[in-house]
Coordinates of C-alpha atoms in Angstrom, one line a residue:
X877 CA 0.0 0.0 0.0
X878 CA 2.9 2.3 0.7
X879 CA 4.2 1.7 -2.8
X880 CA 0.8 3.0 -4.1
X881 CA 1.2 6.2 -2.3
X882 CA -0.8 5.4 0.9
X883 CA 0.4 6.4 4.4
X884 CA -0.1 3.4 6.6
X885 CA -1.2 3.8 10.2
X886 CA -1.6 0.9 12.6
X887 CA -4.0 1.2 15.5
X888 CA -3.8 -1.5 18.2
X889 CA -2.8 -2.3 21.7
X890 CA 0.6 -2.1 23.3
X891 CA 3.2 -3.5 20.8
X892 CA 6.2 -5.6 21.5
X893 CA 9.6 -3.9 21.2
X894 CA 10.3 -6.0 18.1
X895 CA 7.1 -5.0 16.5
X896 CA 7.6 -1.3 17.3
X897 CA 11.1 -1.5 15.7
X898 CA 9.5 -3.0 12.6
X899 CA 6.9 -0.3 12.3
X900 CA 9.5 2.5 12.8
X901 CA 12.0 1.0 10.3
X902 CA 9.2 0.8 7.7
X903 CA 7.9 4.3 8.4
X904 CA 4.5 3.1 9.7
X905 CA 2.8 5.2 12.3
X906 CA 1.7 3.2 15.3
X907 CA -1.0 4.5 17.5
X908 CA -1.8 2.8 20.8
X909 CA -5.4 2.3 22.0
X910 CA -6.3 0.8 25.3
X911 CA -8.8 -2.1 25.1
X912 CA -9.3 -5.7 26.1
X913 CA -9.4 -8.1 23.1
X914 CA -11.8 -10.4 24.9
X915 CA -14.6 -9.8 27.4
X916 CA -17.8 -7.8 27.3
X917 CA -17.2 -4.8 29.5
X918 CA -19.5 -2.2 27.8
X919 CA -17.8 0.7 29.6
X920 CA -14.4 -0.4 28.3
X921 CA -15.8 -1.1 24.8
X922 CA -17.3 2.4 24.7
X923 CA -14.0 3.9 25.7
X924 CA -12.3 1.9 22.9
X925 CA -14.9 3.3 20.4
X926 CA -14.3 6.8 21.6
X927 CA -10.5 6.4 21.1
X928 CA -11.1 5.2 17.6
X929 CA -13.4 8.1 16.8
X930 CA -10.7 10.5 18.1
X931 CA -8.0 8.9 16.0
X932 CA -10.1 8.8 12.9
X933 CA -11.2 12.4 13.2
X934 CA -7.5 13.4 13.4
X935 CA -6.0 11.0 10.8
X936 CA -9.0 11.3 8.4
X937 CA -8.3 7.9 6.8
X938 CA -9.5 7.2 3.3
X939 CA -9.6 3.5 4.1
X940 CA -10.2 1.6 7.4
X941 CA -9.3 -2.1 7.5
X942 CA -10.1 -4.1 10.6
X943 CA -9.4 -7.5 12.0
X944 CA -10.9 -9.3 15.1
X945 CA -14.3 -8.8 16.7
X946 CA -14.0 -5.5 18.5
X947 CA -12.1 -3.6 15.8
X948 CA -14.7 -4.9 13.2
X949 CA -17.6 -3.8 15.3
X950 CA -16.4 -0.4 16.7
X951 CA -14.0 0.3 13.8
X952 CA -16.8 0.0 11.3
X953 CA -19.1 2.4 13.2
X954 CA -16.2 4.9 13.7
X955 CA -15.3 4.6 10.0
X956 CA -18.8 5.5 9.0
X957 CA -18.7 8.6 11.3
X958 CA -15.3 9.6 9.7
X959 CA -16.7 9.0 6.2
X960 CA -14.0 6.4 5.5
X961 CA -14.3 3.3 3.3
X962 CA -14.6 0.3 5.5
X963 CA -13.1 -3.1 4.8
X964 CA -13.5 -5.7 7.6
X965 CA -11.5 -8.9 7.6
X966 CA -13.0 -12.1 8.9
X967 CA -10.0 -14.1 9.8
X968 CA -11.9 -16.9 11.6
X969 CA -14.9 -17.6 13.7
X970 CA -14.8 -16.2 17.2
X971 CA -15.6 -18.3 20.3
X972 CA -18.9 -16.4 20.6
X973 CA -20.0 -18.3 17.5
X974 CA -18.4 -21.7 18.3
X975 CA -18.6 -22.2 22.1
X976 CA -21.9 -23.2 23.7
X977 CA -22.3 -21.6 27.1
X978 CA -24.4 -19.0 28.8
X979 CA -21.6 -16.5 28.7
X980 CA -21.0 -17.0 25.0
X981 CA -24.8 -16.8 24.3
X982 CA -25.0 -13.5 26.0
X983 CA -21.9 -12.2 24.2
X984 CA -23.5 -13.4 20.9
X985 CA -26.8 -11.7 21.7
X986 CA -24.9 -8.4 22.1
X987 CA -22.4 -8.8 19.3
X988 CA -24.7 -9.9 16.4
X989 CA -26.7 -6.6 16.3
X990 CA -23.5 -4.6 16.7
X991 CA -22.0 -6.5 13.8
X992 CA -25.1 -5.8 11.7
X993 CA -24.8 -2.1 12.5
X994 CA -21.1 -2.0 11.5
X995 CA -21.1 -4.3 8.5
X996 CA -23.9 -2.4 6.6
X997 CA -21.2 0.2 6.0
X998 CA -18.7 -2.3 4.6
X999 CA -17.5 -1.7 1.0
X1000 CA -16.2 -5.3 0.8
X1001 CA -16.0 -8.0 3.4
X1002 CA -12.7 -10.0 3.2
X1003 CA -12.7 -13.5 4.6
X1004 CA -10.2 -16.3 5.1
X1005 CA -12.8 -19.0 4.3
X1006 CA -16.4 -19.5 3.1
X1007 CA -17.5 -21.0 6.5
X1008 CA -17.2 -17.7 8.3
X1009 CA -19.2 -16.0 5.6
X1010 CA -21.9 -18.6 5.9
X1011 CA -22.2 -18.1 9.6
X1012 CA -22.4 -14.3 9.2
X1013 CA -25.0 -14.7 6.5
X1014 CA -27.0 -17.1 8.7
X1015 CA -27.0 -14.4 11.4
X1016 CA -28.1 -11.8 8.8
X1017 CA -24.9 -9.8 9.4
X1018 CA -24.0 -9.9 5.8
X1019 CA -26.7 -9.3 3.2
X1020 CA -25.8 -7.4 0.1
X1021 CA -22.2 -6.6 0.8
X1022 CA -19.5 -7.6 -1.6
X1023 CA -17.5 -10.6 -0.4
X1024 CA -13.9 -11.6 -1.3
X1025 CA -12.5 -14.9 -0.1
X1026 CA -8.7 -14.6 0.4
X1027 CA -7.9 -18.1 1.6
X1028 CA -5.7 -16.7 4.4
X1029 CA -3.3 -13.8 4.9
X1030 CA -0.6 -15.5 2.9
X1031 CA 2.9 -16.5 3.7
X1032 CA 6.3 -15.0 2.8
X1033 CA 7.9 -17.8 0.7
X1034 CA 11.3 -16.2 1.0
X1035 CA 11.3 -15.8 4.8
X1036 CA 9.8 -19.3 5.2
X1037 CA 12.1 -21.3 3.0
X1038 CA 12.1 -25.0 2.0
X1039 CA 14.2 -26.9 4.6
X1040 CA 15.4 -30.5 4.6
X1041 CA 13.5 -32.9 6.8
X1042 CA 15.1 -34.4 9.9
X1043 CA 16.2 -38.0 9.7
X1044 CA 13.5 -39.3 12.0
X1045 CA 9.8 -38.5 12.0
X1046 CA 9.0 -35.9 14.6
X1047 CA 6.0 -33.7 15.5
X1048 CA 5.4 -30.1 16.5
X1049 CA 2.4 -28.1 17.6
X1050 CA 2.6 -24.3 17.2
X1051 CA -0.2 -22.2 18.5
X1052 CA -1.8 -20.6 21.6
X1053 CA -2.4 -23.0 24.4
X1054 CA -6.2 -23.2 23.8
X1055 CA -8.7 -26.0 24.1
X1056 CA -10.0 -24.9 20.7
X1057 CA -6.6 -25.4 19.1
X1058 CA -6.9 -29.1 20.0
X1059 CA -4.1 -29.0 22.6
X1060 CA -5.8 -31.7 24.7
X1061 CA -6.0 -34.1 21.7
X1062 CA -2.4 -33.4 20.8
X1063 CA -1.1 -34.1 24.3
X1064 CA -3.2 -37.3 24.6
X1065 CA -2.1 -38.6 21.2
X1066 CA 1.5 -37.7 21.9
X1067 CA 1.4 -39.6 25.2
X1068 CA 0.3 -42.7 23.3
X1069 CA 3.0 -42.3 20.7
X1070 CA 5.7 -41.8 23.4
X1071 CA 4.6 -45.0 25.2
X1072 CA 5.2 -47.0 22.0
X1073 CA 8.1 -44.9 20.5
X1074 CA 9.8 -43.3 23.4
X1075 CA 12.6 -41.7 21.4
X1076 CA 10.1 -39.7 19.2
X1077 CA 10.7 -35.9 19.3
X1078 CA 7.5 -34.1 20.1
X1079 CA 7.3 -30.3 20.8
X1080 CA 4.8 -27.6 21.7
X1081 CA 5.4 -23.9 20.9
X1082 CA 3.0 -21.3 22.1
X1083 CA 1.8 -19.0 24.9
X1084 CA -1.2 -18.7 27.1
X1085 CA -4.0 -16.3 26.3
X1086 CA -7.0 -14.4 27.6
X1087 CA -9.3 -16.4 25.2
X1088 CA -12.1 -18.2 27.1
X1089 CA -10.8 -21.6 25.9
X1090 CA -7.2 -21.0 27.2
X1091 CA -5.7 -23.5 29.6
X1092 CA -4.4 -22.3 32.9
X1093 CA -0.6 -22.7 33.1
X1094 CA -0.7 -25.0 36.2
X1095 CA -3.2 -27.3 34.5
X1096 CA -1.1 -27.4 31.3
X1097 CA 2.0 -28.2 33.3
X1098 CA 0.2 -31.0 35.0
X1099 CA -0.8 -32.5 31.7
X1100 CA 2.8 -32.5 30.6
X1101 CA 4.1 -33.8 33.9
X1102 CA 6.1 -37.0 33.5
X1103 CA 6.1 -36.9 29.7
X1104 CA 8.9 -36.3 27.2
X1105 CA 7.0 -33.6 25.4
X1106 CA 9.1 -30.5 24.9
X1107 CA 7.4 -27.3 25.8
X1108 CA 9.3 -24.4 24.2
X1109 CA 7.1 -21.5 25.3
X1110 CA 6.5 -18.5 23.0
X1111 CA 9.0 -17.9 20.2
X1112 CA 9.5 -14.9 18.0
X1113 CA 11.0 -17.0 15.3
X1114 CA 9.4 -20.4 14.7
X1115 CA 11.7 -21.4 11.8
X1116 CA 14.5 -23.1 13.7
X1117 CA 11.9 -25.2 15.5
X1118 CA 10.0 -26.1 12.3
X1119 CA 13.3 -27.2 10.8
X1120 CA 13.8 -29.7 13.7
X1121 CA 10.5 -31.5 13.1
X1122 CA 9.0 -33.2 10.1
X1123 CA 5.2 -33.1 10.8
X1124 CA 3.3 -30.0 11.8
X1125 CA 0.2 -30.9 13.9
X1126 CA -2.8 -28.6 14.4
X1127 CA -5.9 -30.4 15.7
X1128 CA -7.9 -27.2 15.8
X1129 CA -11.7 -27.0 16.2
X1130 CA -12.0 -23.9 13.9
X1131 CA -9.8 -21.5 12.1
X1132 CA -9.7 -18.8 9.5
X1133 CA -6.8 -20.1 7.5
X1134 CA -4.1 -20.8 10.1
X1135 CA -1.0 -18.9 9.4
X1136 CA 1.0 -21.3 11.5
X1137 CA 0.1 -24.1 9.1
X1138 CA 1.0 -22.0 6.0
X1139 CA 4.4 -21.2 7.5
X1140 CA 5.0 -24.9 8.1
X1141 CA 3.9 -25.7 4.6
X1142 CA 6.2 -23.1 3.1
X1143 CA 9.1 -24.8 4.9
X1144 CA 8.1 -28.2 3.5
X1145 CA 6.6 -29.7 6.6
X1146 CA 4.0 -32.4 6.4
X1147 CA 0.6 -31.4 7.8
X1148 CA -1.6 -33.3 10.2
X1149 CA -4.8 -31.3 11.0
X1150 CA -8.5 -31.6 11.2
X1151 CA -11.6 -31.4 9.0
X1152 CA -12.6 -28.2 10.7
X1153 CA -13.3 -25.1 8.6
X1154 CA -10.1 -23.3 7.7
X1155 CA -7.9 -26.3 8.5
X1156 CA -9.3 -28.6 5.8
X1157 CA -8.3 -26.3 3.0
X1158 CA -4.6 -26.6 3.8
X1159 CA -4.4 -30.3 3.3
X1160 CA -5.1 -32.6 0.3
X1161 CA -5.6 -35.8 2.2
X1162 CA -2.8 -38.3 1.4
X1163 CA -0.9 -35.7 -0.7
X1164 CA 0.7 -33.2 1.8
X1165 CA -0.6 -34.8 5.0
X1166 CA -3.8 -36.0 6.5
X1167 CA -7.0 -34.7 8.1
X1168 CA -8.7 -36.3 11.1
X1169 CA -12.1 -35.5 12.7
X1170 CA -12.3 -32.7 15.2
X1171 CA -11.8 -33.8 18.8
X1172 CA -10.7 -37.3 17.9
X1173 CA -7.4 -37.9 19.7
X1174 CA -7.3 -41.6 18.7
X1175 CA -7.5 -40.8 15.0
X1176 CA -4.7 -38.2 15.6
X1177 CA -2.6 -40.9 17.3
X1178 CA -3.2 -43.4 14.5
X1179 CA -2.0 -40.9 11.9
X1180 CA 1.1 -40.0 13.9
X1181 CA 1.9 -43.7 14.3
X1182 CA 1.4 -44.1 10.5
X1183 CA 4.0 -41.5 9.8
X1184 CA 6.5 -43.2 12.1
X1185 CA 5.9 -46.6 10.5
X1186 CA 5.9 -45.1 6.9
X1187 CA 8.6 -42.5 7.1
X1188 CA 9.4 -43.0 3.4
X1189 CA 6.3 -41.0 2.5
X1190 CA 7.3 -37.8 4.3
X1191 CA 9.7 -36.5 1.7
X1192 CA 7.2 -36.4 -1.2
X1193 CA 4.5 -35.0 1.2
X1194 CA 7.0 -32.3 2.2
X1195 CA 7.5 -31.3 -1.5
X1196 CA 3.7 -31.2 -2.0
X1197 CA 3.3 -28.9 1.0
X1198 CA 5.7 -26.4 -0.4
X1199 CA 4.1 -26.6 -3.8
X1200 CA 0.6 -25.9 -2.4
X1201 CA 2.0 -23.0 -0.4
X1202 CA 3.4 -21.5 -3.5
X1203 CA 0.3 -22.0 -5.6
X1204 CA -2.4 -21.0 -3.2
X1205 CA -0.9 -19.0 -0.3
X1206 CA 1.9 -16.8 -1.6
X1207 CA 1.6 -13.5 0.2
X1208 CA 2.3 -11.6 -3.0
X1209 CA -0.8 -13.1 -4.6
X1210 CA -2.9 -12.4 -1.5
X1211 CA -1.8 -8.8 -1.4
X1212 CA -2.5 -8.3 -5.1
X1213 CA -6.0 -9.6 -4.6
X1214 CA -6.6 -7.0 -1.8
X1215 CA -5.1 -4.2 -3.9
X1216 CA -7.3 -5.2 -6.8
X1217 CA -10.4 -4.8 -4.7
X1218 CA -9.1 -1.4 -3.6
X1219 CA -8.6 -0.5 -7.2
X1220 CA -4.8 -0.5 -6.9
X1221 CA -3.3 -2.9 -9.4
X1222 CA 0.2 -4.0 -8.3
X1223 CA 2.0 -3.8 -11.7

């Protein structure tokens, strides 16, 4: 967008030092707003909306792009007030649409009307998959708006390079420590694998979160207690860890298009994931990996075991993963699609 003459401004919460250095080095203005990504504190949400109004009134953006629930709701309404074009991105289904509990039902009862109010101003709704669009249509949030399916936010094929596989089959999970990411199923399947193949390398990368499905740290540590599963915590750069493992495992319940999977595919990792929306599109079953039913730890274990007993198939699957990443998820292609919608062809 900068190459097409736009000034780019990022509005979000407190950034990490590394992120802030990136924005500064790329001449991107970063404005901090105070808000909680999760939760339904209406006073806090109204404060967030007022902060956006103040920023938009000052910056006078031609285009506002938003991601995640609260930015899509309050950013859309603030964009309308500022007379800016509004482009929301649905990067996946929130817990309010997937979790069945009283708390989530109340959150949904509030959020759906707010989404409707915001999205009626949208010029185009971008989505990572059709399933999210279907849910929003079912809830009558999206009616006549233009829709563009991106198939993910793309992956940088130069940064995530093709790497040789390790000599022995090994498995890695990369993601937040959430129930909805399938962390229980991964740990249960991994314990079975280690009981039969004790020298298998199995690792988990990721941090805890404020998401309602996040595990408590002590509970997570208890699940890993006595196992040989390596917990590596949060990592700024996942590439060295992906290089050390041959199979990337994400048994998620729902996704947009998981960027962690795309990064693994770009590095030539074999993918073991679920049939959940967003996950299923990253794998051609039997070509670059396998898909198992959501919540089925035994099916996950069986496929992990299959990889160990049939290690000869990993190399070809690795090549196929890289090929699919290049053909479907190259970040340059994704960006050009967005620019095309904005009327800015990237020549």
